[in-house]
CSV table of C-alpha atoms and ligand atoms in Angstrom, one decimal:
chain,number,residue,atom,x,y,z
B,1485,UNK,CA,39.7,5.8,20.9
B,1486,UNK,CA,40.9,5.9,24.5
B,1487,UNK,CA,43.9,8.1,24.8
B,1488,UNK,CA,44.7,7.6,28.5
B,1489,UNK,CA,46.5,4.7,30.2
B,1490,UNK,CA,47.0,3.7,33.8
B,1491,UNK,CA,50.3,4.8,35.2
B,1492,UNK,CA,51.4,1.4,36.3
B,1493,UNK,CA,50.4,-0.1,32.9
B,1494,UNK,CA,52.3,2.6,31.1
B,1495,UNK,CA,55.5,1.9,33.0
B,1496,UNK,CA,55.1,-1.9,32.7
B,1497,UNK,CA,54.5,-1.7,29.0
B,1498,UNK,CA,57.7,0.2,28.6
B,1499,UNK,CA,59.6,-2.6,30.3
B,1500,UNK,CA,60.5,-0.8,33.6
B,1501,UNK,CA,59.2,-3.9,35.5
B,1502,UNK,CA,56.1,-5.9,36.3
B,1503,UNK,CA,52.8,-4.3,37.0
B,1504,UNK,CA,53.1,-5.1,40.7
B,1505,UNK,CA,56.6,-3.8,40.8
B,1506,UNK,CA,55.4,-0.6,39.2
B,1507,UNK,CA,52.6,-0.3,41.7
B,1508,UNK,CA,55.1,-0.5,44.5
B,1509,UNK,CA,57.4,2.1,42.9
B,1510,UNK,CA,54.6,4.6,42.5
B,1511,UNK,CA,53.4,4.0,46.1
B,1512,UNK,CA,57.0,4.6,47.3
B,1513,UNK,CA,56.9,8.0,45.6
B,1514,UNK,CA,59.4,7.3,42.7
B,1515,UNK,CA,57.1,8.9,40.1
B,1516,UNK,CA,56.1,12.5,39.4
B,1517,UNK,CA,53.4,13.5,37.0
B,1518,UNK,CA,53.6,17.1,35.7
B,1519,UNK,CA,56.0,17.9,38.5
B,1520,UNK,CA,53.8,16.5,41.3
B,1521,UNK,CA,54.6,13.3,43.2
B,1522,UNK,CA,51.9,10.8,42.8
B,1523,UNK,CA,51.0,7.7,44.8
B,1524,UNK,CA,48.1,6.3,42.9
B,1525,UNK,CA,49.3,3.6,40.4
B,1526,UNK,CA,45.9,3.6,38.7
B,1527,UNK,CA,46.1,7.3,37.8
B,1528,UNK,CA,45.1,7.9,34.2
B,1529,UNK,CA,47.9,9.4,32.1
B,1530,UNK,CA,47.5,11.0,28.7
B,1531,UNK,CA,51.0,10.2,27.2
B,1532,UNK,CA,50.6,13.1,24.7
B,1533,UNK,CA,50.1,15.7,27.4
B,1534,UNK,CA,51.3,14.4,30.8
B,1535,UNK,CA,55.0,14.5,31.7
B,1536,UNK,CA,55.9,11.4,33.7
B,1537,UNK,CA,59.2,11.2,35.5
B,1538,UNK,CA,60.5,8.0,37.1
B,1539,UNK,CA,63.5,8.4,39.4
B,1540,UNK,CA,64.5,11.6,37.6
B,1541,UNK,CA,64.1,10.1,34.1
B,1542,UNK,CA,61.4,11.6,31.8
B,1543,UNK,CA,59.4,8.7,30.3
B,1544,UNK,CA,58.6,8.8,26.6
B,1545,UNK,CA,55.6,6.6,26.1
B,1546,UNK,CA,55.0,4.6,22.9
B,1547,UNK,CA,53.4,1.3,22.3
B,1548,UNK,CA,54.9,0.6,18.9
B,1549,UNK,CA,58.5,0.1,18.0
B,1550,UNK,CA,60.3,0.1,14.6
B,1551,UNK,CA,63.7,-1.3,14.3
B,1552,UNK,CA,66.1,-1.1,11.3
B,1553,UNK,CA,68.5,-4.1,11.5
B,1554,UNK,CA,71.4,-4.8,9.3
B,1555,UNK,CA,70.9,-8.5,9.3
B,1556,UNK,CA,74.1,-10.4,9.3
B,1557,UNK,CA,74.5,-13.9,7.7
B,1558,UNK,CA,74.0,-16.8,10.1
B,1559,UNK,CA,70.8,-15.8,11.9
B,1560,UNK,CA,67.3,-16.6,10.9
B,1561,UNK,CA,64.5,-14.2,10.3
B,1562,UNK,CA,62.2,-15.6,13.0
B,1563,UNK,CA,61.2,-14.6,16.5
B,1564,UNK,CA,62.2,-18.0,17.9
B,1565,UNK,CA,63.9,-21.1,16.7
B,1566,UNK,CA,65.0,-24.2,18.7
B,1567,UNK,CA,68.3,-24.6,16.9
B,1568,UNK,CA,69.3,-21.3,15.3
B,1569,UNK,CA,70.1,-17.8,16.5
B,1570,UNK,CA,67.3,-15.5,15.5
B,1571,UNK,CA,67.3,-11.8,14.6
B,1572,UNK,CA,65.6,-11.1,17.9
B,1573,UNK,CA,68.8,-12.4,19.7
B,1574,UNK,CA,70.6,-9.3,18.2
B,1575,UNK,CA,68.3,-6.8,19.8
B,1576,UNK,CA,68.3,-5.3,23.3
B,1577,UNK,CA,65.6,-5.6,26.0
B,1578,UNK,CA,64.7,-1.9,25.5
B,1579,UNK,CA,63.1,-2.9,22.2
B,1580,UNK,CA,62.4,-6.6,22.6
B,1581,UNK,CA,60.0,-5.7,25.5
B,1582,UNK,CA,57.6,-4.6,22.7
B,1583,UNK,CA,57.7,-8.1,21.1
B,1584,UNK,CA,58.8,-7.0,17.6
B,1585,UNK,CA,58.8,-9.4,14.7
B,1586,UNK,CA,60.5,-9.3,11.3
B,1587,UNK,CA,58.5,-7.8,8.4
B,1588,UNK,CA,59.2,-10.6,5.9
B,1589,UNK,CA,62.1,-12.9,5.7
B,1590,UNK,CA,65.7,-12.8,4.5
B,1591,UNK,CA,67.4,-16.2,4.0
B,1592,UNK,CA,69.9,-17.2,6.7
B,1593,UNK,CA,72.8,-16.4,4.4
B,1594,UNK,CA,71.3,-13.1,3.2
B,1595,UNK,CA,72.4,-9.8,4.8
B,1596,UNK,CA,70.9,-6.4,4.8
B,1597,UNK,CA,67.9,-4.3,5.6
B,1598,UNK,CA,65.3,-6.0,7.9
B,1599,UNK,CA,62.5,-4.1,9.5
B,1600,UNK,CA,61.2,-5.4,12.8
B,1601,UNK,CA,58.1,-4.0,14.4
B,1602,UNK,CA,55.2,-4.9,16.6
B,1603,UNK,CA,52.9,-2.8,14.3
B,1604,UNK,CA,51.0,-5.7,12.7
B,1605,UNK,CA,49.0,-3.4,10.4
B,1606,UNK,CA,52.1,-1.9,8.9
B,1607,UNK,CA,53.7,-5.3,8.5
B,1608,UNK,CA,50.6,-6.6,6.8
B,1609,UNK,CA,50.5,-3.7,4.4
B,1610,UNK,CA,54.2,-3.9,3.5
B,1611,UNK,CA,53.9,-7.6,2.9
B,1612,UNK,CA,50.6,-7.6,1.1
B,1613,UNK,CA,51.1,-9.0,-2.4
B,1614,UNK,CA,48.7,-6.4,-3.7
B,1615,UNK,CA,50.9,-3.5,-2.6
B,1616,UNK,CA,54.0,-4.6,-4.7
B,1617,UNK,CA,56.3,-2.9,-2.3
B,1618,UNK,CA,59.7,-2.6,-4.1
B,1619,UNK,CA,62.7,-4.4,-2.5
B,1620,UNK,CA,66.1,-3.7,-3.9
B,1621,UNK,CA,69.0,-6.2,-3.5
B,1622,UNK,CA,72.7,-6.0,-4.4
B,1623,UNK,CA,74.3,-9.3,-5.3
B,1624,UNK,CA,77.4,-11.0,-6.5
B,1625,UNK,CA,76.5,-13.3,-9.4
B,1626,UNK,CA,78.7,-16.1,-10.7
B,1627,UNK,CA,78.5,-15.8,-14.5
B,1628,UNK,CA,78.0,-13.1,-17.0
B,1629,UNK,CA,74.9,-10.9,-16.6
B,1630,UNK,CA,74.0,-8.4,-19.3
B,1631,UNK,CA,71.4,-7.0,-21.6
B,1632,UNK,CA,69.7,-10.5,-22.2
B,1633,UNK,CA,69.1,-11.2,-18.5
B,1634,UNK,CA,68.0,-7.6,-17.9
B,1635,UNK,CA,65.4,-8.0,-20.6
B,1636,UNK,CA,64.2,-11.4,-19.3
B,1637,UNK,CA,63.8,-9.9,-15.8
B,1638,UNK,CA,62.0,-6.9,-17.2
B,1639,UNK,CA,59.5,-9.1,-18.9
B,1640,UNK,CA,59.2,-11.6,-16.0
B,1641,UNK,CA,61.1,-14.8,-15.6
B,1642,UNK,CA,59.7,-18.3,-15.1
B,1643,UNK,CA,60.8,-19.8,-11.8
B,1644,UNK,CA,61.3,-23.6,-11.2
B,1645,UNK,CA,57.6,-24.0,-10.1
B,1646,UNK,CA,56.3,-22.3,-13.2
B,1647,UNK,CA,55.5,-19.0,-11.5
B,1648,UNK,CA,56.2,-16.0,-13.8
B,1649,UNK,CA,57.7,-13.1,-11.8
B,1650,UNK,CA,56.5,-9.5,-12.0
B,1651,UNK,CA,58.7,-7.2,-14.1
B,1652,UNK,CA,61.9,-6.5,-12.2
B,1653,UNK,CA,64.6,-3.9,-12.8
B,1654,UNK,CA,68.1,-5.3,-13.1
B,1655,UNK,CA,71.3,-3.2,-13.5
B,1656,UNK,CA,74.9,-4.5,-13.8
B,1657,UNK,CA,77.1,-2.3,-11.6
B,1658,UNK,CA,80.4,-4.1,-12.3
B,1659,UNK,CA,81.8,-7.2,-13.9
B,1660,UNK,CA,85.2,-8.8,-13.9
B,1661,UNK,CA,86.8,-12.1,-14.5
B,1662,UNK,CA,86.8,-14.4,-11.5
B,1663,UNK,CA,90.5,-14.0,-10.8
B,1664,UNK,CA,90.2,-10.2,-10.6
B,1665,UNK,CA,86.7,-9.9,-9.1
B,1666,UNK,CA,87.6,-10.2,-5.4
B,1667,UNK,CA,90.0,-7.2,-5.8
B,1668,UNK,CA,87.6,-5.1,-8.0
B,1669,UNK,CA,87.0,-1.7,-6.3
B,1670,UNK,CA,83.2,-2.2,-6.5
B,1671,UNK,CA,83.1,-5.8,-5.4
B,1672,UNK,CA,85.9,-6.1,-2.8
B,1673,UNK,CA,83.6,-5.1,0.1
B,1674,UNK,CA,81.0,-7.7,-0.9
B,1675,UNK,CA,83.6,-10.4,-1.5
B,1676,UNK,CA,84.9,-9.8,2.0
B,1677,UNK,CA,81.5,-10.9,3.2
B,1678,UNK,CA,81.2,-14.1,1.1
B,1679,UNK,CA,81.1,-17.1,3.3
B,1680,UNK,CA,84.3,-19.2,3.1
B,1681,UNK,CA,82.4,-22.3,2.0
B,1682,UNK,CA,80.9,-20.5,-1.0
B,1683,UNK,CA,83.3,-21.2,-3.9
B,1684,UNK,CA,80.7,-21.0,-6.6
B,1685,UNK,CA,82.2,-17.9,-8.2
B,1686,UNK,CA,85.7,-19.5,-8.5
B,1687,UNK,CA,84.6,-21.9,-11.3
B,1688,UNK,CA,82.9,-19.2,-13.4
B,1689,UNK,CA,84.6,-17.0,-16.0
B,1690,UNK,CA,83.0,-13.8,-14.8
B,1691,UNK,CA,81.5,-12.4,-11.6
B,1692,UNK,CA,79.0,-9.5,-11.7
B,1693,UNK,CA,77.9,-7.1,-9.0
B,1694,UNK,CA,74.3,-6.3,-9.7
B,1695,UNK,CA,71.3,-4.4,-8.4
B,1696,UNK,CA,67.9,-5.9,-8.7
B,1697,UNK,CA,64.5,-4.4,-7.7
B,1698,UNK,CA,61.6,-6.8,-7.3
B,1699,UNK,CA,58.0,-5.9,-6.5
B,1700,UNK,CA,57.0,-9.1,-4.7
B,1701,UNK,CA,58.5,-11.5,-2.2
B,1702,UNK,CA,58.4,-15.2,-3.2
B,1703,UNK,CA,60.5,-17.7,-1.4
B,1704,UNK,CA,64.2,-17.4,-2.3
B,1705,UNK,CA,63.0,-15.2,-5.1
B,1706,UNK,CA,66.3,-13.5,-6.1
B,1707,UNK,CA,68.3,-16.7,-6.0
B,1708,UNK,CA,65.6,-18.5,-8.0
B,1709,UNK,CA,65.4,-15.7,-10.6
B,1710,UNK,CA,69.1,-16.0,-11.3
B,1711,UNK,CA,68.9,-19.8,-11.3
B,1712,UNK,CA,66.2,-19.6,-13.9
B,1713,UNK,CA,68.7,-17.9,-16.2
B,1714,UNK,CA,71.6,-20.3,-15.4
B,1715,UNK,CA,73.4,-18.0,-12.9
B,1716,UNK,CA,74.2,-18.4,-9.2
B,1717,UNK,CA,73.9,-15.9,-6.4
B,1718,UNK,CA,77.1,-15.9,-4.4
B,1719,UNK,CA,76.3,-13.2,-2.0
B,1720,UNK,CA,73.0,-11.3,-1.4
B,1721,UNK,CA,72.2,-8.1,0.5
B,1722,UNK,CA,69.0,-6.2,0.7
B,1723,UNK,CA,69.5,-2.4,0.5
B,1724,UNK,CA,66.0,-1.1,0.5
B,1725,UNK,CA,62.4,-1.9,1.1
B,1726,UNK,CA,59.7,0.7,0.2
B,1727,UNK,CA,60.9,4.0,1.4
B,1728,UNK,CA,63.5,2.6,3.8
B,1729,UNK,CA,67.2,2.4,3.0
B,1730,UNK,CA,69.9,0.3,4.6
B,1731,UNK,CA,71.9,2.7,6.8
B,1732,UNK,CA,75.6,2.6,5.8
B,1733,UNK,CA,76.4,3.4,9.4
B,1734,UNK,CA,75.1,0.1,10.6
B,1735,UNK,CA,77.5,-2.8,10.3
B,1736,UNK,CA,76.0,-6.3,9.9
B,1737,UNK,CA,74.4,-7.2,13.2
B,1738,UNK,CA,73.8,-3.6,14.3
B,1739,UNK,CA,70.5,-2.0,14.6
B,1740,UNK,CA,68.7,1.2,15.5
B,1741,UNK,CA,65.2,2.5,15.8
B,1742,UNK,CA,63.8,4.3,12.8
B,1743,UNK,CA,64.2,8.1,12.9
B,1744,UNK,CA,61.1,10.3,12.9
B,1745,UNK,CA,61.7,11.0,9.2
B,1746,UNK,CA,61.7,7.3,8.4
B,1747,UNK,CA,58.5,6.6,10.3
B,1748,UNK,CA,57.0,9.6,8.6
B,1749,UNK,CA,58.1,8.2,5.2
B,1750,UNK,CA,56.5,4.9,6.0
B,1751,UNK,CA,53.3,6.6,7.1
B,1752,UNK,CA,53.3,8.6,3.8
B,1753,UNK,CA,54.1,5.5,1.8
B,1754,UNK,CA,51.2,3.6,3.4
B,1755,UNK,CA,48.9,6.5,2.6
B,1756,UNK,CA,49.7,7.2,-1.0
B,1757,UNK,CA,52.2,4.5,-2.0
B,1758,UNK,CA,55.0,6.9,-2.8
B,1759,UNK,CA,58.4,7.0,-1.1
A,1181,URA,N1,65.6,-13.5,-2.3
A,1181,URA,C1,66.3,-14.5,-2.0
A,1181,URA,O1,66.6,-15.4,-2.7
A,1181,URA,N2,66.7,-14.5,-0.7
A,1181,URA,C2,66.5,-13.6,0.2
A,1181,URA,O2,66.9,-13.7,1.4
A,1181,URA,C3,65.7,-12.5,-0.2
A,1181,URA,C4,65.2,-12.5,-1.5
């Protein structure tokens, strides 16, 4: 595989400007390679070895980007949409220059972990139905959830279209009557994020804060699983996907690139399927 890249292409790919703009900059002497000023925009660079400096800034070359977004409610998991704001609108040009796309979808009203990347192979592997990549959600549920629902989810629940889900792990983290639930220490933070027009919980006797891990990704799967047992999801947040965890330091709408440890954990996960 070719390891070198033209200098003007390398800078252009990183978003420093157009290829012709980069050619001009190089010819004007704005770039050094390994400490020497260069004037040839077509010079072949080995990004692993050569140190490229543009106007005093050392350039770190990469052609892939991995973004961990805390998706807020109200934006759609798409790269473009004629009517709605998309998750791409939340990112900065330093990463959108790589044309990332969301790995899977969260509903418009779902919050939480969304990975965006331009690494199509990784996305394909994480989304492959054969890989059964675990995805863990926390949710506020209107209605009682207990041992019966946990057992049904463990065995597989039949959705509205007849599909039987793979075994899923459900745990009830807290439950309270509807009057007390919004002030419950384990639920208050989630209640603060429930949209004003969602009053579903108010009519139910009990509200539960649950954690559910599923190993597939059918359309509206979590909501439909609870509907299948007569419950309603009031608020939904994804907290993990494969080896990636939602960063508690990211507020809804905030993002960062994956750390080296996280990209390494993804690499390892792809190789042997363990986090
Ligand atoms: N399941 C849902 O119902 N919605 C999501 O956004 C993700 C999983």
